[in-house]
Amino acid sequence: MPWGILEDKHMDRVPGTIILADQSDVPEEYRNISRDLLKHGTGRYSHIILAPQPTDSPNDPLNWPTWRKDLILVIVGLSAGVVGAYGPMLSPGFVEIAAALGITVNTLSQATAWVILMIGISLFIFNPLAKKIGRRPVYVMSSIIMLSGSIWGALAKDYNSFLGSRIWSGLGMAPYEVLVQCTIADIYYVHQRATRIAVWNMFLLCGISGGALIAGYIIEDQGWQWTLIWCAIIFGILLPLVLFFVPETAYRRKSYEQQLSAQGATGRDTKSEALEKKEASSEQEESTKVETVEAGVATERKESYLQSLRLWGGIYTDTPLWNIFLRPMVVFFYPAVLWGFLLYGITLSWIVVFSVVNAVIFTAPPYNFSVSETGLISLSPFILTFIGEMASGPLNDWICLYLAKRNRGIYEPEFRLPPIIISFLVGIVGFFGFGATVHFQTHWTGPVLCFGLANMSLALSNASVFGYIIDSHKELSEEAFVAINARNLLTFGLTYFVNDWLSKDGVLKVFNVLGGVFVAVNLLTIPLWIFGKRLRSFIARNKALYQFMHEN
């Protein structure tokens, strides 16, 4: 293997490794099924073989009209955007809010830390629930919690009540950090997902970066309570939209081979006749809501609109709840996921530090910013993150294809890693530069630009981090994202004491430490590049681990 990647000696085809020269337009999971039996897209996508293959049921979310799917995405995307804004939106007014509540800025920053902690904990609660009982009840619960938490926070008269509202809201924020990408996977085919994921990322970008930008003016003109009142108004609009226009998207879909067996169709004679009979029999035994028509095809009655509004649709997996609960904890220790947690989690945690300390730094001399001017600082990360997001995907794909061609048409997930060099260099300038420019009291453009570059570093690395994890452990990507978002526990620890640390050691020392840790975790990419393929093989060859981590 060229360029230092060590070849595996135990498996001919390591999971994640793809021979591009042998690729056809038939998805790998359908290679043993006759091409004529596979369903294709429509219109300009009529040449594309659909993945996953839909059932014949009108209740299969894959068969819903595109406008209905896009409406669901807009509603949950808007909710995710407001959730993204909810955490950092108060940061421009930290000094003013602390004075109003009669507490120190450090105590107020601890309230943010508790929100982050609750998000990290509740992810491990809501993810198993969403897999077991469906997405819809979790979305509804989350929206109710966010609405009530916003009202509670706006009416809070003292810090204890304010803190309680933030902790309660943190519980409701978690589902929108993970479930939206699960919903996208539920309702869209593979060839439709990239654009929708980009739309969802844009909602998040506008929420996280734009929230503080708008909140600065709201705090200055209307008072800090109105930031929460506006959130309550928005969630008051979004909750009915979720209730009436976001049906359950989880669906128990049998494998396409089982569907064909039930219809009497055959593949490429790769299955024995006994197995086909067994599968056809199990199809009939397991089906409870089905009626059989003359052609022998199993179809469901189409649900009415009122039926689609029910909050309880049954159980969507036979896997025990404790098993689903433990999977993210197990997958956390997969080398690719652990690396992603360290690189993504630490970079994002360090960026959260900016939102906690910006008000303290920029409202004091020599900058003396007003609350609204402090909010305007968010324009820098907003613009640079947008540029990073737009550039990282195409750049990452181009590098992967280039390296695969140089590697005789063989693609390795490790080819996702080289762009980390770019995000590494940008991040060094961002973190070390912010501490230096503030310490030496340069013009405000210096630290504001470095703030944006630190955010841009995260945007540039996202394609590598999540691309590598998805390519290496495709079937466990949902559990992997939950494990990575355990970084909220890390962020909690840092934001809880960062303002005390800042006042004790100064901004230069604090950001030199943060920058040093950023350098250290990025350097872990080197051993992953070298040993990544062998590690993927080792995990794939562990039969007990495979049985535990995959659906029954």
Short mmCIF file of N, CA and C in Angstrom, two decimals, residues 165-244:
data_model
loop_
_atom_site.label_atom_id
_atom_site.label_comp_id
_atom_site.label_asym_id
_atom_site.label_seq_id
_atom_site.Cartn_x
_atom_site.Cartn_y
_atom_site.Cartn_z
N SER A 165 -34.51 26.59 34.29
CA SER A 165 -35.07 26.66 32.94
C SER A 165 -34.05 26.25 31.89
N ARG A 166 -32.79 26.60 32.12
CA ARG A 166 -31.74 26.24 31.16
C ARG A 166 -31.48 24.73 31.17
N ILE A 167 -31.46 24.15 32.35
CA ILE A 167 -31.25 22.70 32.45
C ILE A 167 -32.41 21.95 31.80
N TRP A 168 -33.63 22.38 32.06
CA TRP A 168 -34.81 21.76 31.45
C TRP A 168 -34.76 21.87 29.93
N SER A 169 -34.36 23.04 29.43
CA SER A 169 -34.26 23.23 27.98
C SER A 169 -33.17 22.36 27.38
N GLY A 170 -32.06 22.18 28.11
CA GLY A 170 -30.98 21.33 27.62
C GLY A 170 -31.45 19.91 27.36
N LEU A 171 -32.39 19.44 28.18
CA LEU A 171 -32.97 18.11 27.98
C LEU A 171 -33.67 18.02 26.63
N GLY A 172 -34.35 19.10 26.23
CA GLY A 172 -35.10 19.10 24.97
C GLY A 172 -34.26 19.40 23.75
N MET A 173 -33.06 19.94 23.93
CA MET A 173 -32.21 20.29 22.79
C MET A 173 -31.56 19.08 22.14
N ALA A 174 -31.34 18.03 22.93
CA ALA A 174 -30.55 16.88 22.46
C ALA A 174 -31.07 16.22 21.18
N PRO A 175 -32.39 15.93 21.06
CA PRO A 175 -32.84 15.20 19.86
C PRO A 175 -32.50 15.90 18.55
N TYR A 176 -32.53 17.23 18.55
CA TYR A 176 -32.27 17.94 17.31
C TYR A 176 -30.78 17.97 16.95
N GLU A 177 -29.92 17.47 17.86
CA GLU A 177 -28.50 17.36 17.54
C GLU A 177 -28.18 16.07 16.78
N VAL A 178 -29.08 15.08 16.87
CA VAL A 178 -28.81 13.77 16.25
C VAL A 178 -29.92 13.32 15.31
N LEU A 179 -31.18 13.54 15.69
CA LEU A 179 -32.29 12.90 15.00
C LEU A 179 -32.56 13.44 13.60
N VAL A 180 -32.15 14.66 13.30
CA VAL A 180 -32.47 15.21 11.98
C VAL A 180 -31.77 14.38 10.89
N GLN A 181 -30.48 14.05 11.10
CA GLN A 181 -29.81 13.24 10.08
C GLN A 181 -30.41 11.84 10.00
N CYS A 182 -30.97 11.34 11.11
CA CYS A 182 -31.66 10.05 11.07
C CYS A 182 -32.95 10.15 10.25
N THR A 183 -33.66 11.26 10.41
CA THR A 183 -34.88 11.48 9.63
C THR A 183 -34.56 11.60 8.15
N ILE A 184 -33.48 12.27 7.81
CA ILE A 184 -33.06 12.37 6.41
C ILE A 184 -32.80 10.98 5.84
N ALA A 185 -32.15 10.12 6.61
CA ALA A 185 -31.89 8.75 6.16
C ALA A 185 -33.19 7.95 6.05
N ASP A 186 -34.20 8.28 6.86
CA ASP A 186 -35.48 7.56 6.83
C ASP A 186 -36.26 7.81 5.55
N ILE A 187 -36.24 9.06 5.05
CA ILE A 187 -37.20 9.45 4.02
C ILE A 187 -36.58 9.70 2.64
N TYR A 188 -35.26 9.82 2.57
CA TYR A 188 -34.63 10.12 1.28
C TYR A 188 -33.76 8.95 0.81
N TYR A 189 -33.67 8.80 -0.50
CA TYR A 189 -32.75 7.85 -1.08
C TYR A 189 -31.33 8.40 -1.00
N VAL A 190 -30.35 7.51 -1.16
CA VAL A 190 -28.95 7.91 -1.00
C VAL A 190 -28.60 9.08 -1.92
N HIS A 191 -29.07 9.03 -3.18
CA HIS A 191 -28.68 10.08 -4.13
C HIS A 191 -29.35 11.42 -3.84
N GLN A 192 -30.30 11.43 -2.89
CA GLN A 192 -30.98 12.68 -2.53
C GLN A 192 -30.46 13.28 -1.23
N ARG A 193 -29.63 12.55 -0.51
CA ARG A 193 -29.32 12.94 0.87
C ARG A 193 -28.32 14.08 0.98
N ALA A 194 -27.33 14.13 0.10
CA ALA A 194 -26.26 15.12 0.24
C ALA A 194 -26.83 16.54 0.27
N THR A 195 -27.74 16.83 -0.66
CA THR A 195 -28.33 18.17 -0.71
C THR A 195 -29.13 18.46 0.55
N ARG A 196 -29.87 17.47 1.04
CA ARG A 196 -30.70 17.69 2.23
C ARG A 196 -29.83 17.85 3.48
N ILE A 197 -28.74 17.11 3.56
CA ILE A 197 -27.84 17.28 4.70
C ILE A 197 -27.21 18.67 4.67
N ALA A 198 -26.90 19.16 3.45
CA ALA A 198 -26.37 20.53 3.32
C ALA A 198 -27.40 21.56 3.79
N VAL A 199 -28.68 21.32 3.46
CA VAL A 199 -29.75 22.23 3.91
C VAL A 199 -29.82 22.23 5.43
N TRP A 200 -29.77 21.05 6.02
CA TRP A 200 -29.81 20.95 7.49
C TRP A 200 -28.62 21.66 8.11
N ASN A 201 -27.41 21.47 7.53
CA ASN A 201 -26.22 22.16 8.04
C ASN A 201 -26.37 23.67 7.97
N MET A 202 -27.05 24.15 6.91
CA MET A 202 -27.24 25.59 6.78
C MET A 202 -28.19 26.12 7.87
N PHE A 203 -29.22 25.34 8.21
CA PHE A 203 -30.10 25.73 9.31
C PHE A 203 -29.30 25.86 10.60
N LEU A 204 -28.45 24.85 10.86
CA LEU A 204 -27.63 24.87 12.07
C LEU A 204 -26.67 26.05 12.06
N LEU A 205 -26.03 26.28 10.91
CA LEU A 205 -25.08 27.39 10.78
C LEU A 205 -25.75 28.72 11.08
N CYS A 206 -26.91 28.93 10.50
CA CYS A 206 -27.64 30.18 10.73
C CYS A 206 -28.06 30.31 12.19
N GLY A 207 -28.41 29.17 12.82
CA GLY A 207 -28.82 29.23 14.22
C GLY A 207 -27.67 29.52 15.15
N ILE A 208 -26.60 28.74 15.02
CA ILE A 208 -25.47 28.87 15.96
C ILE A 208 -24.77 30.22 15.81
N SER A 209 -24.47 30.61 14.57
CA SER A 209 -23.74 31.86 14.35
C SER A 209 -24.67 33.07 14.33
N GLY A 210 -25.85 32.92 13.75
CA GLY A 210 -26.75 34.05 13.62
C GLY A 210 -27.51 34.37 14.89
N GLY A 211 -27.66 33.36 15.79
CA GLY A 211 -28.42 33.59 17.01
C GLY A 211 -27.82 34.70 17.86
N ALA A 212 -26.51 34.61 18.11
CA ALA A 212 -25.85 35.64 18.92
C ALA A 212 -25.86 36.99 18.21
N LEU A 213 -25.78 36.97 16.89
CA LEU A 213 -25.78 38.20 16.10
C LEU A 213 -27.09 38.97 16.30
N ILE A 214 -28.22 38.28 16.22
CA ILE A 214 -29.52 38.91 16.38
C ILE A 214 -29.79 39.22 17.86
N ALA A 215 -29.39 38.28 18.73
CA ALA A 215 -29.68 38.44 20.16
C ALA A 215 -29.01 39.67 20.74
N GLY A 216 -27.85 40.06 20.20
CA GLY A 216 -27.17 41.25 20.70
C GLY A 216 -28.06 42.49 20.61
N TYR A 217 -28.74 42.64 19.49
CA TYR A 217 -29.65 43.78 19.30
C TYR A 217 -30.90 43.64 20.16
N ILE A 218 -31.41 42.40 20.31
CA ILE A 218 -32.60 42.19 21.13
C ILE A 218 -32.29 42.54 22.59
N ILE A 219 -31.16 42.07 23.09
CA ILE A 219 -30.78 42.35 24.48
C ILE A 219 -30.62 43.84 24.70
N GLU A 220 -30.01 44.53 23.76
CA GLU A 220 -29.75 45.96 23.90
C GLU A 220 -31.03 46.79 23.80
N ASP A 221 -31.94 46.40 22.91
CA ASP A 221 -33.14 47.21 22.65
C ASP A 221 -34.35 46.79 23.47
N GLN A 222 -34.50 45.47 23.74
CA GLN A 222 -35.71 44.99 24.39
C GLN A 222 -35.46 44.37 25.76
N GLY A 223 -34.23 44.00 26.05
CA GLY A 223 -33.93 43.30 27.30
C GLY A 223 -33.65 41.83 27.04
N TRP A 224 -32.82 41.23 27.93
CA TRP A 224 -32.40 39.85 27.67
C TRP A 224 -33.56 38.85 27.73
N GLN A 225 -34.62 39.16 28.51
CA GLN A 225 -35.76 38.23 28.58
C GLN A 225 -36.41 38.03 27.23
N TRP A 226 -36.32 39.07 26.38
CA TRP A 226 -36.99 38.96 25.08
C TRP A 226 -36.32 37.97 24.13
N THR A 227 -35.06 37.65 24.36
CA THR A 227 -34.44 36.59 23.55
C THR A 227 -35.18 35.27 23.78
N LEU A 228 -35.55 35.01 25.03
CA LEU A 228 -36.27 33.79 25.35
C LEU A 228 -37.74 33.89 24.95
N ILE A 229 -38.31 35.12 25.04
CA ILE A 229 -39.71 35.28 24.59
C ILE A 229 -39.82 35.01 23.10
N TRP A 230 -38.87 35.51 22.33
CA TRP A 230 -38.89 35.25 20.89
C TRP A 230 -38.71 33.76 20.59
N CYS A 231 -37.87 33.08 21.37
CA CYS A 231 -37.74 31.63 21.20
C CYS A 231 -39.06 30.93 21.51
N ALA A 232 -39.75 31.38 22.57
CA ALA A 232 -41.04 30.79 22.91
C ALA A 232 -42.06 31.01 21.79
N ILE A 233 -42.05 32.20 21.19
CA ILE A 233 -42.96 32.49 20.08
C ILE A 233 -42.68 31.56 18.91
N ILE A 234 -41.40 31.40 18.58
CA ILE A 234 -41.03 30.56 17.44
C ILE A 234 -41.39 29.10 17.71
N PHE A 235 -41.08 28.60 18.93
CA PHE A 235 -41.42 27.21 19.26
C PHE A 235 -42.93 27.04 19.36
N GLY A 236 -43.63 28.11 19.74
CA GLY A 236 -45.10 28.05 19.75
C GLY A 236 -45.68 27.88 18.35
N ILE A 237 -44.96 28.37 17.35
CA ILE A 237 -45.37 28.17 15.95
C ILE A 237 -44.92 26.80 15.45
N LEU A 238 -43.69 26.40 15.84
CA LEU A 238 -43.13 25.15 15.32
C LEU A 238 -43.79 23.92 15.92
N LEU A 239 -44.23 23.99 17.19
CA LEU A 239 -44.85 22.82 17.82
C LEU A 239 -46.09 22.34 17.06
N PRO A 240 -47.06 23.21 16.70
CA PRO A 240 -48.19 22.73 15.89
C PRO A 240 -47.75 22.18 14.53
N LEU A 241 -46.72 22.78 13.94
CA LEU A 241 -46.22 22.28 12.66
C LEU A 241 -45.67 20.86 12.82
N VAL A 242 -44.95 20.61 13.92
CA VAL A 242 -44.45 19.26 14.18
C VAL A 242 -45.61 18.30 14.41
N LEU A 243 -46.61 18.74 15.17
CA LEU A 243 -47.74 17.87 15.48
C LEU A 243 -48.55 17.49 14.24
N PHE A 244 -48.74 18.44 13.32
CA PHE A 244 -49.65 18.22 12.20
C PHE A 244 -48.96 17.86 10.87
#
